[in-house]
Amino acid sequence: MSPRQRRLPKRDDGLWARRLLAATMAGTVTVVVAAALSLVPRFEVDGTAGVFWLFVGLAALLRRWRPRQDARLAWRERVAGLDKIEPGLVARRSLAGRVDLAAALAFATAMTLVVTMLLPADPQWARVVRLALLVGLAVATGFVAYSGVRFTGRLALTASGIRHGRRRYDWSDIDRVSLHRQDGRLAGVRLRPRVWRSLEPAPVVGGRDVAVPEQRLAAAIEAYRERPQVLAAGPVTAPEPAVEPAGG
């Protein structure tokens, strides 16, 4: 199974207001971040090695940290997806997912600043490279802001498919669902395809960055796998798993 191919946006898909809002937010964040980075004074990088390894160790610990996931799939009449607005069930980004995102941005910022400080100050080529790195980081941060505003929730179940971030999977392609484990811990829901089109492993949705626990998400996917049209008929309540998770 592979993510559904993106199509060119339609004029009447109802998403242009959302795209405009997301683009405005992304532009604002990009300008603010670029301005802030331009004000960072030059500093010596000799003493940053210890801070770097401290950050690496902290990031590794954060990846092992997993707060309790006890949210439910919430019904939304208007879910902004890849190419349409439709009703469906939505799962928000988890606290761990937000922390991971913040840590990734912080690491990218620190590495970019260190690289720019290692460049010589005077040559024209160094100033151009420095500017390109800072602008690239600002644009990447703006893109994160765009995605956060553009889509409703981190994961959504709608009649047209399952969307996780920017990936979407058609219901007709799903043969079976199962809990996915990684390093002995639950890490999402595996979607077994009806027809294997490649040697790639079956896709996994949910997991650490979604606030809904795997058991609850798997029960909802299984409930609507053969009748996704129910999601478009009106307000629905996601079914609960037969056994509630004992921990987060």
Coordinates of C-alpha atoms in Angstrom, one line a residue:
M1 CA 0.0 0.0 0.0
S2 CA 1.3 3.5 -0.8
P3 CA 0.0 6.9 0.1
R4 CA -2.7 8.2 -2.3
Q5 CA -1.2 10.4 -5.0
R6 CA -1.7 14.1 -4.7
R7 CA -3.9 15.9 -7.2
L8 CA -3.9 19.5 -8.3
P9 CA -6.1 21.6 -6.1
K10 CA -9.6 22.2 -7.4
R11 CA -11.1 25.7 -7.5
D12 CA -14.3 24.6 -5.6
D13 CA -12.8 22.2 -3.1
G14 CA -13.6 24.6 -0.2
L15 CA -10.0 24.7 1.0
W16 CA -8.8 28.0 -0.4
A17 CA -9.7 30.0 2.7
R18 CA -7.8 27.4 4.8
R19 CA -4.8 27.5 2.4
L20 CA -4.8 31.3 2.6
L21 CA -4.9 31.3 6.4
A22 CA -2.1 28.6 6.6
A23 CA 0.0 30.6 4.1
T24 CA -0.5 33.8 6.1
M25 CA 0.6 32.0 9.3
A26 CA 3.6 30.4 7.5
G27 CA 4.7 33.8 6.1
T28 CA 4.4 35.5 9.5
V29 CA 6.4 32.7 11.2
T30 CA 9.0 32.7 8.5
V31 CA 9.5 36.5 8.7
V32 CA 9.6 36.5 12.5
V33 CA 12.1 33.6 12.7
A34 CA 14.3 35.1 10.0
A35 CA 14.4 38.4 11.8
A36 CA 15.2 36.7 15.1
L37 CA 18.0 34.7 13.6
S38 CA 19.5 37.8 12.0
L39 CA 19.8 39.4 15.4
V40 CA 21.9 36.5 16.9
P41 CA 25.4 37.9 17.6
R42 CA 28.5 36.0 16.6
F43 CA 29.7 33.6 19.3
E44 CA 32.6 31.2 19.8
V45 CA 31.7 27.6 19.1
D46 CA 34.6 26.0 21.0
G47 CA 32.5 25.7 24.2
T48 CA 29.4 24.3 22.5
A49 CA 30.5 20.7 22.3
G50 CA 29.4 19.9 25.8
V51 CA 26.0 21.6 25.2
F52 CA 25.6 19.6 22.0
W53 CA 26.2 16.2 23.6
L54 CA 23.9 17.2 26.5
F55 CA 21.2 18.1 23.9
V56 CA 21.7 14.7 22.1
G57 CA 21.4 12.8 25.4
L58 CA 18.3 14.8 26.4
A59 CA 16.7 14.2 23.0
A60 CA 17.4 10.4 23.3
L61 CA 15.7 10.4 26.7
L62 CA 12.7 12.3 25.3
R63 CA 12.3 9.7 22.6
R64 CA 12.0 7.1 25.3
W65 CA 9.5 9.2 27.3
R66 CA 5.9 8.5 26.4
P67 CA 3.2 10.2 28.5
R68 CA -0.2 8.6 28.8
Q69 CA -2.3 8.7 25.7
D70 CA -5.9 8.8 26.7
A71 CA -7.6 11.0 24.1
R72 CA -10.6 9.9 22.0
L73 CA -11.3 10.5 18.3
A74 CA -13.5 13.6 18.2
W75 CA -16.2 14.2 15.7
R76 CA -15.8 17.2 13.4
E77 CA -18.3 18.3 10.8
R78 CA -15.6 20.1 8.8
V79 CA -12.3 18.2 8.5
A80 CA -9.8 19.9 6.3
G81 CA -7.9 17.1 4.5
L82 CA -5.7 16.9 1.5
D83 CA -8.1 17.9 -1.2
K84 CA -11.5 18.4 0.4
I85 CA -13.5 19.3 3.5
E86 CA -15.7 16.6 4.9
P87 CA -17.0 15.3 8.2
G88 CA -15.0 12.7 10.1
L89 CA -13.2 11.7 13.3
V90 CA -10.0 13.6 14.3
A91 CA -7.1 12.8 16.6
R92 CA -4.9 15.7 17.8
R93 CA -1.2 15.7 18.1
S94 CA 0.0 14.2 21.4
L95 CA 2.1 16.0 24.0
A96 CA 5.1 13.7 23.1
G97 CA 4.6 14.7 19.4
R98 CA 4.7 18.4 20.2
V99 CA 7.8 17.9 22.3
D100 CA 9.5 16.0 19.5
L101 CA 8.6 18.7 17.0
A102 CA 9.9 21.4 19.3
A103 CA 13.1 19.4 20.0
A104 CA 13.7 18.9 16.2
L105 CA 13.3 22.6 15.5
A106 CA 15.6 23.5 18.4
F107 CA 18.3 21.1 17.2
A108 CA 18.0 22.4 13.6
T109 CA 18.3 25.9 14.9
A110 CA 21.3 25.2 17.0
M111 CA 23.1 23.3 14.2
T112 CA 22.4 26.0 11.7
L113 CA 23.7 28.7 14.0
V114 CA 26.9 26.7 14.7
V115 CA 27.5 26.2 11.0
T116 CA 27.0 29.9 10.3
M117 CA 29.4 30.8 13.1
L118 CA 32.1 28.5 11.6
L119 CA 32.0 30.3 8.3
P120 CA 34.4 33.2 7.8
A121 CA 33.0 36.6 8.4
D122 CA 34.3 38.6 5.4
P123 CA 34.2 36.7 2.1
Q124 CA 31.1 37.3 0.0
W125 CA 30.5 33.6 -0.6
A126 CA 30.4 33.0 3.2
R127 CA 27.8 35.8 3.7
V128 CA 25.7 34.2 0.9
V129 CA 25.9 30.7 2.4
R130 CA 25.1 32.1 5.8
L131 CA 22.0 33.9 4.5
A132 CA 20.9 30.8 2.6
L133 CA 21.1 28.7 5.8
L134 CA 19.2 31.1 7.9
V135 CA 16.5 31.7 5.3
G136 CA 16.2 27.9 4.8
L137 CA 15.7 27.3 8.5
A138 CA 13.1 30.1 8.6
V139 CA 11.2 28.7 5.7
A140 CA 11.3 25.2 7.2
T141 CA 9.8 26.6 10.4
G142 CA 7.2 28.4 8.4
F143 CA 6.3 25.1 6.6
V144 CA 5.7 23.4 10.0
A145 CA 3.4 26.3 10.9
Y146 CA 1.6 25.9 7.5
S147 CA 1.0 22.2 8.1
G148 CA -0.3 22.8 11.6
V149 CA -2.9 25.3 10.4
R150 CA -3.7 23.7 7.0
F151 CA -5.0 20.3 8.3
T152 CA -7.5 19.4 11.0
G153 CA -5.8 17.3 13.6
R154 CA -2.7 15.1 13.3
L155 CA -4.8 12.1 12.1
A156 CA -8.3 11.9 10.7
L157 CA -10.8 9.2 9.6
T158 CA -13.2 10.3 6.9
A159 CA -15.2 8.7 4.2
S160 CA -12.4 9.3 1.6
G161 CA -9.7 7.6 3.7
I162 CA -7.3 7.7 6.6
R163 CA -5.1 10.8 6.8
H164 CA -2.0 10.9 9.0
G165 CA -0.2 14.1 8.5
R166 CA 0.2 14.6 4.7
R167 CA -0.3 10.9 3.9
R168 CA -3.7 9.4 3.1
Y169 CA -4.7 5.8 2.6
D170 CA -7.9 4.5 0.9
W171 CA -10.2 2.3 2.8
S172 CA -10.5 0.0 -0.2
D173 CA -6.8 -0.8 0.1
I174 CA -7.0 -2.0 3.7
D175 CA -7.4 -5.8 4.3
R176 CA -6.6 -6.0 8.0
V177 CA -5.4 -3.9 10.9
S178 CA -3.1 -4.9 13.7
L179 CA -1.2 -3.2 16.5
H180 CA 2.4 -2.4 15.5
R181 CA 5.2 -2.8 18.0
Q182 CA 8.7 -1.3 18.0
D183 CA 11.4 -2.1 20.6
G184 CA 8.7 -4.0 22.5
R185 CA 6.4 -1.0 22.8
L186 CA 3.2 -0.2 20.9
A187 CA 4.0 2.2 18.1
G188 CA 0.9 2.7 15.9
V189 CA -1.5 0.7 13.9
R190 CA -0.4 -1.3 10.9
L191 CA -2.6 -1.3 7.8
R192 CA -2.2 -4.5 5.9
P193 CA -2.9 -3.9 2.2
R194 CA -5.3 -6.1 0.2
V195 CA -2.8 -6.1 -2.7
W196 CA 0.9 -5.8 -2.1
R197 CA 2.3 -3.4 -4.8
S198 CA 5.8 -3.2 -3.5
L199 CA 8.3 -4.9 -1.2
E200 CA 7.8 -2.0 1.3
P201 CA 6.4 -2.9 4.7
A202 CA 2.7 -2.2 5.4
P203 CA 2.2 1.5 6.4
V204 CA 1.7 2.4 10.1
V205 CA -0.6 5.2 11.3
G206 CA -0.9 6.7 14.7
G207 CA 1.8 6.1 17.3
R208 CA 3.7 8.4 19.5
D209 CA 2.7 11.7 17.8
V210 CA -1.0 11.0 18.1
A211 CA -2.9 11.5 21.3
V212 CA -5.3 8.6 20.7
P213 CA -3.9 5.2 22.0
E214 CA -3.3 2.4 19.5
Q215 CA -6.1 0.1 20.8
R216 CA -8.7 2.8 20.4
L217 CA -7.5 3.8 17.0
A218 CA -7.4 0.2 15.8
A219 CA -10.9 -0.4 17.0
A220 CA -12.2 2.7 15.1
I221 CA -10.4 1.8 11.9
E222 CA -11.7 -1.8 12.0
A223 CA -15.2 -0.5 12.7
Y224 CA -15.3 1.7 9.6
R225 CA -13.0 -0.2 7.3
E226 CA -16.0 -1.9 5.5
R227 CA -18.4 1.0 5.8
P228 CA -16.5 4.3 5.6
Q229 CA -19.6 6.0 4.2
V230 CA -21.0 6.1 7.8
L231 CA -18.5 8.8 8.6
A232 CA -20.1 11.1 6.1
A233 CA -23.7 10.4 7.2
G234 CA -23.7 12.4 10.4
P235 CA -22.2 12.6 13.9
V236 CA -20.7 9.3 15.0
T237 CA -18.9 8.1 18.1
A238 CA -15.8 6.1 17.7
P239 CA -16.2 2.6 19.2
E240 CA -14.1 1.6 22.2
P241 CA -11.7 -1.4 22.2
A242 CA -12.8 -4.5 23.9
V243 CA -10.1 -4.1 26.5
E244 CA -9.0 -0.6 27.6
P245 CA -5.2 0.0 27.6
A246 CA -3.7 -0.4 31.1
G247 CA -1.1 2.3 30.5
G248 CA -0.1 5.1 28.2

